[in-house]
Coordinates of N, CA and C in Angstrom, one line a residue:
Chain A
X1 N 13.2 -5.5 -9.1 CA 13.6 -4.1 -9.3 C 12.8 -3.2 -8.3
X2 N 13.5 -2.8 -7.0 CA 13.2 -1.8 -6.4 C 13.2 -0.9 -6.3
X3 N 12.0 0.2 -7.1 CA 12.0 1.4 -7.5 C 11.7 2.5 -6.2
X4 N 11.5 2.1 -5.1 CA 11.0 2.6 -3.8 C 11.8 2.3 -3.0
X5 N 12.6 2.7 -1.8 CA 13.6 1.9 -1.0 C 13.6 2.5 0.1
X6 N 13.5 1.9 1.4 CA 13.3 2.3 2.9 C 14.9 1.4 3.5
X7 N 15.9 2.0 3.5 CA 16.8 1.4 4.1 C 17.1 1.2 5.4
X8 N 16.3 1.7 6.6 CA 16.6 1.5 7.6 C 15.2 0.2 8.2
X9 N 15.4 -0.9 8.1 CA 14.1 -1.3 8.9 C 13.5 -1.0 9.9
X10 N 14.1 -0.4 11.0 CA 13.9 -0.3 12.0 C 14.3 0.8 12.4
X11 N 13.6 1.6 13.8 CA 13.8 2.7 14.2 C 13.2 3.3 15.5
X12 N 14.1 3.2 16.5 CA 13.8 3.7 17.8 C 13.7 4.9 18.5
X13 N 12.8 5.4 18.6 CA 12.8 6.7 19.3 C 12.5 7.0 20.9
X14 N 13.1 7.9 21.6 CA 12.1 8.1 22.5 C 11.1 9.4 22.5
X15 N 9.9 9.3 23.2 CA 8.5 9.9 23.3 C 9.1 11.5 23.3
X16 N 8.2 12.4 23.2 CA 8.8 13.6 22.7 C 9.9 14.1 21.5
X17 N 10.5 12.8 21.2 CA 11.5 13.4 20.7 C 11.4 13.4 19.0
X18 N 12.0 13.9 18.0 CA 11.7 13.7 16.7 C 12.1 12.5 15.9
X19 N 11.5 12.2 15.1 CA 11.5 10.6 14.3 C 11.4 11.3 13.1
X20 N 12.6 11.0 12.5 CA 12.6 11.0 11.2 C 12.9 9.2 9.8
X21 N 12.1 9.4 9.0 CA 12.3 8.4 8.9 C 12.2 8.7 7.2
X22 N 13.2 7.7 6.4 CA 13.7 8.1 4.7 C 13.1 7.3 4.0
X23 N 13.3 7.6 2.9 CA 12.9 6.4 1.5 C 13.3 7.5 0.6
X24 N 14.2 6.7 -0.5 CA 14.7 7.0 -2.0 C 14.1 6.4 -3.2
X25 N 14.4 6.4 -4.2 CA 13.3 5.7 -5.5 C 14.7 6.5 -6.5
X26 N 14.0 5.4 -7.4 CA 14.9 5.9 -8.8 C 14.3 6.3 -9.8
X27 N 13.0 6.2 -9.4 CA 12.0 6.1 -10.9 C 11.5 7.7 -10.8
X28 N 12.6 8.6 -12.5 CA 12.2 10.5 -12.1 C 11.0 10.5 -13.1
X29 N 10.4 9.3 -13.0 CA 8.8 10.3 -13.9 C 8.2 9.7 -11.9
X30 N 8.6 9.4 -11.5 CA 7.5 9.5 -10.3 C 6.7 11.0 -9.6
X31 N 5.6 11.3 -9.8 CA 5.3 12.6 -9.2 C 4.4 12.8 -8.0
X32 N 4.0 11.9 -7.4 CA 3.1 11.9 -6.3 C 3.8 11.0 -5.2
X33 N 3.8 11.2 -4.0 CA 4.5 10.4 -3.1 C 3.5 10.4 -1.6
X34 N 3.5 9.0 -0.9 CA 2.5 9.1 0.3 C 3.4 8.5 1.1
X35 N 2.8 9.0 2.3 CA 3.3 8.0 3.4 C 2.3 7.1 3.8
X36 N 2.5 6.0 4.1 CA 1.4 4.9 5.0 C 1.8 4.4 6.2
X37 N 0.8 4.3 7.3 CA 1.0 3.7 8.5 C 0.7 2.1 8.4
X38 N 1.3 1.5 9.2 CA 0.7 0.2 9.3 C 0.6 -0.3 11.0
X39 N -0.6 -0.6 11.3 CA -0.7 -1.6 12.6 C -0.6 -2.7 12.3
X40 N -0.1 -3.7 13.5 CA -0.6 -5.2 12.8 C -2.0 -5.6 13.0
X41 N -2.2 -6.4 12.0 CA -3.6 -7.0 12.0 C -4.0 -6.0 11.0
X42 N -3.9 -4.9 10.8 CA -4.5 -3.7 9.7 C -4.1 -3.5 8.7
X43 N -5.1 -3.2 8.1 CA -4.4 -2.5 6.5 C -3.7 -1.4 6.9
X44 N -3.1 -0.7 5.9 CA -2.1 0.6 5.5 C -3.0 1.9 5.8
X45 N -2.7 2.6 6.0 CA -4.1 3.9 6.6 C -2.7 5.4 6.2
X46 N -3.3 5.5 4.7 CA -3.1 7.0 4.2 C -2.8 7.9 5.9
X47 N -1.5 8.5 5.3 CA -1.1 9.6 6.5 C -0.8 10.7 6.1
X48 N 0.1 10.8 5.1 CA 0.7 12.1 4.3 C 0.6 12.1 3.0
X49 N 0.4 12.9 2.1 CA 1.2 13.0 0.6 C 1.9 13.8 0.0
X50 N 2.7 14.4 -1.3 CA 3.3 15.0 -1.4 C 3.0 15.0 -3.2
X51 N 3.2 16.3 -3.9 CA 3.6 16.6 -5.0 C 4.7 16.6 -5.5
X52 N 5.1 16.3 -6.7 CA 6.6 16.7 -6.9 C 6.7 18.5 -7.1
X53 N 6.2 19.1 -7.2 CA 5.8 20.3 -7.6 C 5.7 21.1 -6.4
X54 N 6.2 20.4 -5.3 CA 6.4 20.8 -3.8 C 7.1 20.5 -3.5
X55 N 8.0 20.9 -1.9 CA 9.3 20.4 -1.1 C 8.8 19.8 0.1
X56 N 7.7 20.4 0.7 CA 7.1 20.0 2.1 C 5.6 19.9 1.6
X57 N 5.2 19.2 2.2 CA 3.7 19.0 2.9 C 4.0 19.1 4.6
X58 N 2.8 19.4 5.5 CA 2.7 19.7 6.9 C 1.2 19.3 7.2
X59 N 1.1 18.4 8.0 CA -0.1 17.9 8.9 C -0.4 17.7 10.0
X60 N -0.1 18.6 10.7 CA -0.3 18.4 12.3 C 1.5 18.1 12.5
X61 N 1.8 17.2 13.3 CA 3.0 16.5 14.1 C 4.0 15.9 12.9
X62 N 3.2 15.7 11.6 CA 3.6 15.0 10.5 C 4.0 16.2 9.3
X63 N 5.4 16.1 9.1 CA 5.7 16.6 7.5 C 6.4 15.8 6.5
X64 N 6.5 15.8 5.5 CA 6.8 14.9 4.4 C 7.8 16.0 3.8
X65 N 9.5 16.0 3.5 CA 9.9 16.8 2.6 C 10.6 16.0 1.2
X66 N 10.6 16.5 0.6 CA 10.7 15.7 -0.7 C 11.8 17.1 -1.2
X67 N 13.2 16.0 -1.9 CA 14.5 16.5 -2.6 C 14.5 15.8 -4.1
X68 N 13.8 16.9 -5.0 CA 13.4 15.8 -6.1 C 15.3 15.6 -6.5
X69 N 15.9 16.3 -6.8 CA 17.3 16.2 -7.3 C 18.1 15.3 -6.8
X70 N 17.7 15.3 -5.3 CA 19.1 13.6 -4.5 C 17.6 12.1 -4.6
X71 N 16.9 12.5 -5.2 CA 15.3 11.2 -5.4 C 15.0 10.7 -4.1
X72 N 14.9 11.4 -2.9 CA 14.6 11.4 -1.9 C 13.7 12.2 -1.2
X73 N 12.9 11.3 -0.2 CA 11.4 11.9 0.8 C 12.0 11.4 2.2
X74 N 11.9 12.1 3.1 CA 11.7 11.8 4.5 C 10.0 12.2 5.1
X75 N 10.1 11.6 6.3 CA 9.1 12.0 6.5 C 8.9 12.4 8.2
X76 N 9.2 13.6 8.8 CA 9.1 13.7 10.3 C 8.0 13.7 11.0
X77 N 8.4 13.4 12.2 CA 7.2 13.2 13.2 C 8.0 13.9 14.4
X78 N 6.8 15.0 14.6 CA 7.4 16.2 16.2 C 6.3 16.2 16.8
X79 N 5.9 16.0 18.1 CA 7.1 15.1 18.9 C 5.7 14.1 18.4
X80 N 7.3 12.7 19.2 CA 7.1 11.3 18.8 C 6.2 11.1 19.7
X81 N 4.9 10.2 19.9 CA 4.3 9.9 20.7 C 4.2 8.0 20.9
X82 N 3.8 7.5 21.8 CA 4.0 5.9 21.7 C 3.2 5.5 20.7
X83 N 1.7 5.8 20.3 CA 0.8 5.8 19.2 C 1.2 5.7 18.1
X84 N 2.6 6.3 17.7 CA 3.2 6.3 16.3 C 4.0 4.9 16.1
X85 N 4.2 4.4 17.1 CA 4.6 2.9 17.1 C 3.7 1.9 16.2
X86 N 4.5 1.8 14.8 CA 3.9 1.2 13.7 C 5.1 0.9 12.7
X87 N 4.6 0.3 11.8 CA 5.6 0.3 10.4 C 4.9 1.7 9.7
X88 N 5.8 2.2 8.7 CA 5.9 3.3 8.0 C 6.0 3.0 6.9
X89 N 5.2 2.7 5.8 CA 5.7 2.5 4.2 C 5.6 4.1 3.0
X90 N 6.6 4.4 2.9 CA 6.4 5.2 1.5 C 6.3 4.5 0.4
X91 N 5.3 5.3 -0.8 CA 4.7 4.7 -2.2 C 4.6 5.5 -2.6
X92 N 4.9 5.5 -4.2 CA 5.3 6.4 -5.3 C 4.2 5.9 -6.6
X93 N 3.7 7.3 -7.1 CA 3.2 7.0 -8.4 C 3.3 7.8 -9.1
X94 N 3.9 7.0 -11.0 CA 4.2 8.4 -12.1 C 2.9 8.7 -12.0
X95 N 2.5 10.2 -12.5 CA 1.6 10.7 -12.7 C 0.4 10.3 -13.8
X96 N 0.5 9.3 -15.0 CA -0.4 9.0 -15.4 C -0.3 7.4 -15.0
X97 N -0.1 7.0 -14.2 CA -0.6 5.5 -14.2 C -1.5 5.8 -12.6
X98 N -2.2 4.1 -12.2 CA -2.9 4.0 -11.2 C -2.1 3.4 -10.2
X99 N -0.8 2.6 -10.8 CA 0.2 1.6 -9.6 C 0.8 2.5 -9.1
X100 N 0.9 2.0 -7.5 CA 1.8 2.3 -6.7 C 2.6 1.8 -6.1
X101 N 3.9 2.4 -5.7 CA 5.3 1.5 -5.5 C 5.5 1.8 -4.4
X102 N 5.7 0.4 -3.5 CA 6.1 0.8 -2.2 C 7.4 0.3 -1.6
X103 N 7.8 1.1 -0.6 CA 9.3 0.5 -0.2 C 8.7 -0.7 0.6
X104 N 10.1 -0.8 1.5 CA 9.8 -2.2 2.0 C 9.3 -1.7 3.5
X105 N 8.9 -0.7 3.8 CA 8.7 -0.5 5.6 C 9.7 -0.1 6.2
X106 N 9.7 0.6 7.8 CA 10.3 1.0 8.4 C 9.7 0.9 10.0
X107 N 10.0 0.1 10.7 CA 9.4 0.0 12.0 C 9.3 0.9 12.7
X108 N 8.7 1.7 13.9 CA 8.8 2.8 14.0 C 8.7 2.2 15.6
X109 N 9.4 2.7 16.6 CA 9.0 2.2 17.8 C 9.5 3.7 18.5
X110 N 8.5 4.1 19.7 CA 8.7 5.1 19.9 C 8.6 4.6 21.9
X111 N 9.7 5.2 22.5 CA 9.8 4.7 23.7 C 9.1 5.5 25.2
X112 N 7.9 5.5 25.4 CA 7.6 6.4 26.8 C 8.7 6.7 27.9
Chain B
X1 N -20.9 4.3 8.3 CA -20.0 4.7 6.8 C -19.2 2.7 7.1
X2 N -19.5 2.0 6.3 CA -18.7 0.5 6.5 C -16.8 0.6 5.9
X3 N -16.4 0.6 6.2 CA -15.0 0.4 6.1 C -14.5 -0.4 4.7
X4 N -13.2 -0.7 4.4 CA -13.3 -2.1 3.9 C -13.0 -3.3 4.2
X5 N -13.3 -4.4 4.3 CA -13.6 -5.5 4.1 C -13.3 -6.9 3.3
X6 N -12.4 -7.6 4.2 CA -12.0 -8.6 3.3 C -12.4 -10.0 3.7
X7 N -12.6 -11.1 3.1 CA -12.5 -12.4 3.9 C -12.3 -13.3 2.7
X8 N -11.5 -14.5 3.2 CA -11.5 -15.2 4.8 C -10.1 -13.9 5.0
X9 N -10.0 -14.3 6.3 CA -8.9 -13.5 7.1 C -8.1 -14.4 7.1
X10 N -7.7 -15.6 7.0 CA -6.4 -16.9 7.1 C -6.9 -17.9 6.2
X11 N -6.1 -18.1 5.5 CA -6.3 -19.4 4.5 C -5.2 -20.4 4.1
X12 N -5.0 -21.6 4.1 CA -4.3 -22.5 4.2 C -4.7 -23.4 2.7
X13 N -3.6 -23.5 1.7 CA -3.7 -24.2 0.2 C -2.6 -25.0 0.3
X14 N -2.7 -26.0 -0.6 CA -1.7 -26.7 -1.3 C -1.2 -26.2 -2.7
X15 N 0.3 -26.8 -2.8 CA 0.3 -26.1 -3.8 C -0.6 -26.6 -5.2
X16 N -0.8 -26.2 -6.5 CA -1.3 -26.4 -7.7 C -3.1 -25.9 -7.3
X17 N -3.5 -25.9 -6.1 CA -4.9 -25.2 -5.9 C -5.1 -24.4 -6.5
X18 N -6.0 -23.7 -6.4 CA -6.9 -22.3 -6.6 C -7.6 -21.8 -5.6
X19 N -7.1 -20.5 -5.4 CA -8.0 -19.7 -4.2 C -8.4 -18.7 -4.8
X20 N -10.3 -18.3 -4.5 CA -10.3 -16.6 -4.3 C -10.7 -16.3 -3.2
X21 N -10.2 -14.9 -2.9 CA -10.3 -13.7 -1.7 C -11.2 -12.6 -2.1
X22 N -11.7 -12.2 -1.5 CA -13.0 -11.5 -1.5 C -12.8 -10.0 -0.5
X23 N -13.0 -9.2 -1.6 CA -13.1 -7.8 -1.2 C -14.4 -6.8 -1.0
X24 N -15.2 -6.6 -0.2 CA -15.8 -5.3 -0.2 C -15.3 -4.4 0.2
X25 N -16.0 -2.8 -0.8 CA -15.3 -1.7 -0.9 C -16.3 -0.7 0.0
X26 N -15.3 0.0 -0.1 CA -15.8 1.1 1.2 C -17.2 1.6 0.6
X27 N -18.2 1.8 1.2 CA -19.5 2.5 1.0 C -19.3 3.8 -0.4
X28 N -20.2 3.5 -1.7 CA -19.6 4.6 -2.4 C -18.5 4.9 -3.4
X29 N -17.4 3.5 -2.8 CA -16.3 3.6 -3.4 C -16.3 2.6 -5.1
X30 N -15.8 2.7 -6.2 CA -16.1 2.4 -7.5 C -14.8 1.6 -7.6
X31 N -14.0 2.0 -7.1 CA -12.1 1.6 -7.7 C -11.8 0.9 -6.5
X32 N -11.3 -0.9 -7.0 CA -10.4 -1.3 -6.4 C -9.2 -2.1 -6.4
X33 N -8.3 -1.9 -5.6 CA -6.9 -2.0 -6.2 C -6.7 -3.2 -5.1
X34 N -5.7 -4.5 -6.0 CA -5.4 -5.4 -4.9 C -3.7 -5.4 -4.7
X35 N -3.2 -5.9 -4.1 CA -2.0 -5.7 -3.4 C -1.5 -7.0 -3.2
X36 N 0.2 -7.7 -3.4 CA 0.4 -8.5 -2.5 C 1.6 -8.0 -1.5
X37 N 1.4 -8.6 -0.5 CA 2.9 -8.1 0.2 C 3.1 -9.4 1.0
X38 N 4.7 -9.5 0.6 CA 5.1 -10.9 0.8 C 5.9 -10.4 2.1
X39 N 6.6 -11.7 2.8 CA 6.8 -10.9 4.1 C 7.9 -10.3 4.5
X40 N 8.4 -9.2 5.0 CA 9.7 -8.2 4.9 C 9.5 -7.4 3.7
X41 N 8.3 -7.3 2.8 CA 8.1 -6.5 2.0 C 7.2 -5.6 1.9
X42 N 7.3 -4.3 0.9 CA 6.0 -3.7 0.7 C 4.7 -4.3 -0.1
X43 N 3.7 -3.5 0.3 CA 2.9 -4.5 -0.9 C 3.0 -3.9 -2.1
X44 N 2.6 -5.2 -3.3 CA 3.2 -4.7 -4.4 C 1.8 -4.7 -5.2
X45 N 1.4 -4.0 -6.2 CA 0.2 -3.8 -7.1 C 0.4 -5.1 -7.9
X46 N -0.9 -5.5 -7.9 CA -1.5 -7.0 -8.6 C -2.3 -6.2 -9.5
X47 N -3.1 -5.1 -9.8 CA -4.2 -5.2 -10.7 C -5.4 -3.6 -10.1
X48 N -5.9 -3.1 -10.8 CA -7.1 -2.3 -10.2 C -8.4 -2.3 -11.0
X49 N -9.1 -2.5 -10.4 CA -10.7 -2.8 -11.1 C -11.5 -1.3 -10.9
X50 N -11.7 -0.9 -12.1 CA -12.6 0.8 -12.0 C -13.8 0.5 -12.6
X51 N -14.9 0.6 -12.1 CA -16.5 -0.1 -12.9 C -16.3 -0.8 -13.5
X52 N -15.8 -2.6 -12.8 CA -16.6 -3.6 -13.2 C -15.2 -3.7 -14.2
X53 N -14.3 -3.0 -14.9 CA -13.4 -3.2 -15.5 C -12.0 -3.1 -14.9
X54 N -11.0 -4.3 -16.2 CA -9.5 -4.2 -15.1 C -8.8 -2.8 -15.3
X55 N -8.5 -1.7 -14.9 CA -7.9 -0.8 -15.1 C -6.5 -0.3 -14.5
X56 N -5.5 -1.2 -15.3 CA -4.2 -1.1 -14.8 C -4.0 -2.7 -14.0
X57 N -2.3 -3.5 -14.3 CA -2.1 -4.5 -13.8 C -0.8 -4.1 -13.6
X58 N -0.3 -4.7 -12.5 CA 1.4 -4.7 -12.2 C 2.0 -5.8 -13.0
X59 N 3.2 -6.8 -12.1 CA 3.9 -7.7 -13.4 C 3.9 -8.9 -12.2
X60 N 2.0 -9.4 -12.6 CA 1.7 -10.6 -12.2 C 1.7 -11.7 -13.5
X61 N 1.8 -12.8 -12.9 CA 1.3 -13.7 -14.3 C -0.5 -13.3 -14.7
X62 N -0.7 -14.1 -15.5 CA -2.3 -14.1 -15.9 C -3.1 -15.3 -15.0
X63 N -2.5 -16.0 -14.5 CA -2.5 -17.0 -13.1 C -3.5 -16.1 -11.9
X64 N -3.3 -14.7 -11.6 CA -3.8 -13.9 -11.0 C -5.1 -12.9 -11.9
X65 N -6.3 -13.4 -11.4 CA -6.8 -12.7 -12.4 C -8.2 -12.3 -11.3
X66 N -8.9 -11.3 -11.6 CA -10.0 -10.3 -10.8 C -11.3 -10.1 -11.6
X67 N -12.4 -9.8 -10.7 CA -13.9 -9.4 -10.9 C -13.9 -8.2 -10.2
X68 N -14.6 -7.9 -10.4 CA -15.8 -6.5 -10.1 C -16.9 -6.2 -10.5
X69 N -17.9 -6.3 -8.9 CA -19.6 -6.8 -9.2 C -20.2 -5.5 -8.9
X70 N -21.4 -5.4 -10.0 CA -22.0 -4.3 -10.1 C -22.4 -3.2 -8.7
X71 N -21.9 -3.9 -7.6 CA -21.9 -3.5 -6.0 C -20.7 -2.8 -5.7
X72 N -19.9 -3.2 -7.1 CA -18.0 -2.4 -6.4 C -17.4 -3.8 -5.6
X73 N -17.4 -4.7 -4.8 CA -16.8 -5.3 -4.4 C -16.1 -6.3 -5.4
X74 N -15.4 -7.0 -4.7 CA -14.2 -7.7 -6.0 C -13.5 -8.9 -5.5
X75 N -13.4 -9.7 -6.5 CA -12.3 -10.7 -5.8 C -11.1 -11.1 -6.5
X76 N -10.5 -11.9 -6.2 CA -8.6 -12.0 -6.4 C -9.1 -13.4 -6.6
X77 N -8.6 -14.0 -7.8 CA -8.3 -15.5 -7.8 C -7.1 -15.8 -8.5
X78 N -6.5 -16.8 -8.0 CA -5.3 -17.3 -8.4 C -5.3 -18.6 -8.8
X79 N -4.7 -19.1 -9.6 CA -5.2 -19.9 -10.2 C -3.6 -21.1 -9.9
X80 N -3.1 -22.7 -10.1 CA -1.8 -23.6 -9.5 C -0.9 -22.5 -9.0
X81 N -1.8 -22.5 -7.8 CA -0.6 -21.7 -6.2 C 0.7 -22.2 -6.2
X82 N 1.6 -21.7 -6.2 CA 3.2 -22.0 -6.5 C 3.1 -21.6 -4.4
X83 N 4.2 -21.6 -4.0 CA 4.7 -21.6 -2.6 C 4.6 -20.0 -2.2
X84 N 5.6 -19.4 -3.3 CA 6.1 -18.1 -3.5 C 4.0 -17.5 -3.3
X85 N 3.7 -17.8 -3.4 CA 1.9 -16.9 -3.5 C 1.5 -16.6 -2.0
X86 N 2.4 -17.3 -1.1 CA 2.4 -17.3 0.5 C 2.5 -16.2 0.6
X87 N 1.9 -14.9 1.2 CA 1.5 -13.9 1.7 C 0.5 -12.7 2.0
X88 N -0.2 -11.8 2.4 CA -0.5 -11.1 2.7 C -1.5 -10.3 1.6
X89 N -2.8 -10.5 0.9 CA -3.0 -10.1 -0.1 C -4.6 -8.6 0.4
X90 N -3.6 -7.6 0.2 CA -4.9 -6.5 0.5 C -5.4 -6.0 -0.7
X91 N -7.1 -5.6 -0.2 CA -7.4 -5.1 -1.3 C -8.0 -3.1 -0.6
X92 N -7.3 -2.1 -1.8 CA -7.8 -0.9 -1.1 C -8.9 -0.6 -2.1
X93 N -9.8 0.5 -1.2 CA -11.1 0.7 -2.2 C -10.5 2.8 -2.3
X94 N -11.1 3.0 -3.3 CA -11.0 4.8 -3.5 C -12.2 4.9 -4.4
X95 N -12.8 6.3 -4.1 CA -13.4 7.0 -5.1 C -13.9 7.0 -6.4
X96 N -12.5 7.6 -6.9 CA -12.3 7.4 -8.4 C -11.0 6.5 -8.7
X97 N -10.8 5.9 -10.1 CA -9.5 6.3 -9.9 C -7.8 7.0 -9.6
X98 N -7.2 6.7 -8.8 CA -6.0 7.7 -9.0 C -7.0 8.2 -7.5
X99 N -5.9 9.4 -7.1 CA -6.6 10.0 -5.6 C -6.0 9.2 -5.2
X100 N -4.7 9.3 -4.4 CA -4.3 8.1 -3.5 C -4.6 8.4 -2.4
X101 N -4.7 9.9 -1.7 CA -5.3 9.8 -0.5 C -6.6 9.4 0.1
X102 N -7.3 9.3 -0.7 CA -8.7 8.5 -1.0 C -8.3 6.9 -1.1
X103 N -7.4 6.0 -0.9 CA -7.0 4.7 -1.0 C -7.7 4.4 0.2
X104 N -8.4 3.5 1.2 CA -8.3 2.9 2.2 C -8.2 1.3 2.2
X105 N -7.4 0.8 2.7 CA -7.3 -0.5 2.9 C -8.2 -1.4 4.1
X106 N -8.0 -2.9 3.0 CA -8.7 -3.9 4.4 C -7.3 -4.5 5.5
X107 N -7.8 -5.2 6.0 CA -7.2 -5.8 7.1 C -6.3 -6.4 6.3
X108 N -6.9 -7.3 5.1 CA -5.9 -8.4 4.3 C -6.5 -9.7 4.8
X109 N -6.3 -10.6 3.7 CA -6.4 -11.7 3.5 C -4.7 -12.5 3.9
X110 N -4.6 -13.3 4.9 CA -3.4 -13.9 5.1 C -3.5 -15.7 4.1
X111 N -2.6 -15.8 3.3 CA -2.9 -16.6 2.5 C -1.4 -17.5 2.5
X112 N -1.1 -19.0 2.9 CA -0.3 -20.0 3.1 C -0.2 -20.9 2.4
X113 N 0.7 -21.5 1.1 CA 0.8 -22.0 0.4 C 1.3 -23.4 0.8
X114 N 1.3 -24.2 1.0 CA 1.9 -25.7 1.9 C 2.5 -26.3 0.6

């Protein structure tokens, strides 16, 4: 049962340009939402998070918008740089528990 | 500030074995959470240890079961490795717990079931 869903595996950009990238979920007691990076060889490295009690978060190059009504988060990247070339996982947690749900990734390749 | 920390980094079992994986947590950090992620997937929550106690498990068997030593570090043991246990097992350290942006992860333990 996948409560977190990244439907695009894969995703090519070129450098400068904007990278957007999705994840849906079905689960509406979810209230906190992150983005994670991944290199290979590395663990997951915290990048964004979001409230449900919000529509955007903003960090630098990185925004997270969250549509609680269609149960949908994207997450942009302006501008794309080759550095962002990684997998991308979104994870969801209801607000009193400690698990977190993650989709399945989204490759992120970004082209000089 | 030490990071976290996992070993071995590759491990190779047969099936019906028993392995544990070994986690240190980031300098300071009390809560840790283990992960598996099988491959083409996300990781999924096995369990979180908050001082030395289990606090909160996902929908593992009892086959997967955890410590946590009065240092915060922790290990993952699994007990007749089925095939399906072949993957990617991270452990993240935080704070307190809850605080997900306070999560940091290890590298992972790569783990192969034969």
């Amino acid at each position: 049962d996948q409560q977190v869903k990244q439907n695009s595996p894969s995703l090519s950009v070129q450098e400068g340009r904007i990278s957007i990238l999705n994840c849906d979920y079905t689960n509406s007691m979810f209230d906190y939402f992150l983005w994670y990076k991944k290199y290979p060889a590395e663990g997951p490295t915290f990048l964004i998070s979001i409230s449900s009690i919000k529509d955007k978060n903003e960090d630098g190059r990185f925004t997270v918008f969250l549509n609680k009504s269609a149960k949908h988060l994207s997450l942009h990247i302006v501008p794309s740089q080759p550095g962002d070339s990684a997998v991308y996982f979104c994870a969801a947690r209801v607000h009193t528990g400690n698990q977190f749900y993650f989709g399945t990734g989204t490759s992120l390749t970004v082209i000089p | 500030e030490t990071g976290v920390t996992q070993s071995p980094t590759h491990l190779i079992k047969t099936r019906g074995q028993q392995v544990t994986l070994r986690c240190s947590s980031q300098s300071g950090h009390n809560t840790v959470s283990w992960y598996q992620q099988a491959l083409g997937q996300g990781p999924q929550f096995i369990f979180q240890y908050y001082r030395e106690e289990e606090n909160g498990r996902g929908n593992f068997p009892p086959r997967f079961s955890g410590l946590q030593f009065p240092n915060y570090s922790s290990e993952l043991n699994v007990n007749a490795l089925e095939l399906d246990d072949s993957a990617l097992y991270l452990c993240a350290s935080s704070l307190e717990t809850g605080g997900a942006d306070t999560q940091y992860f290890g590298p992972g333990t790569r783990l192969t079931v034969l």
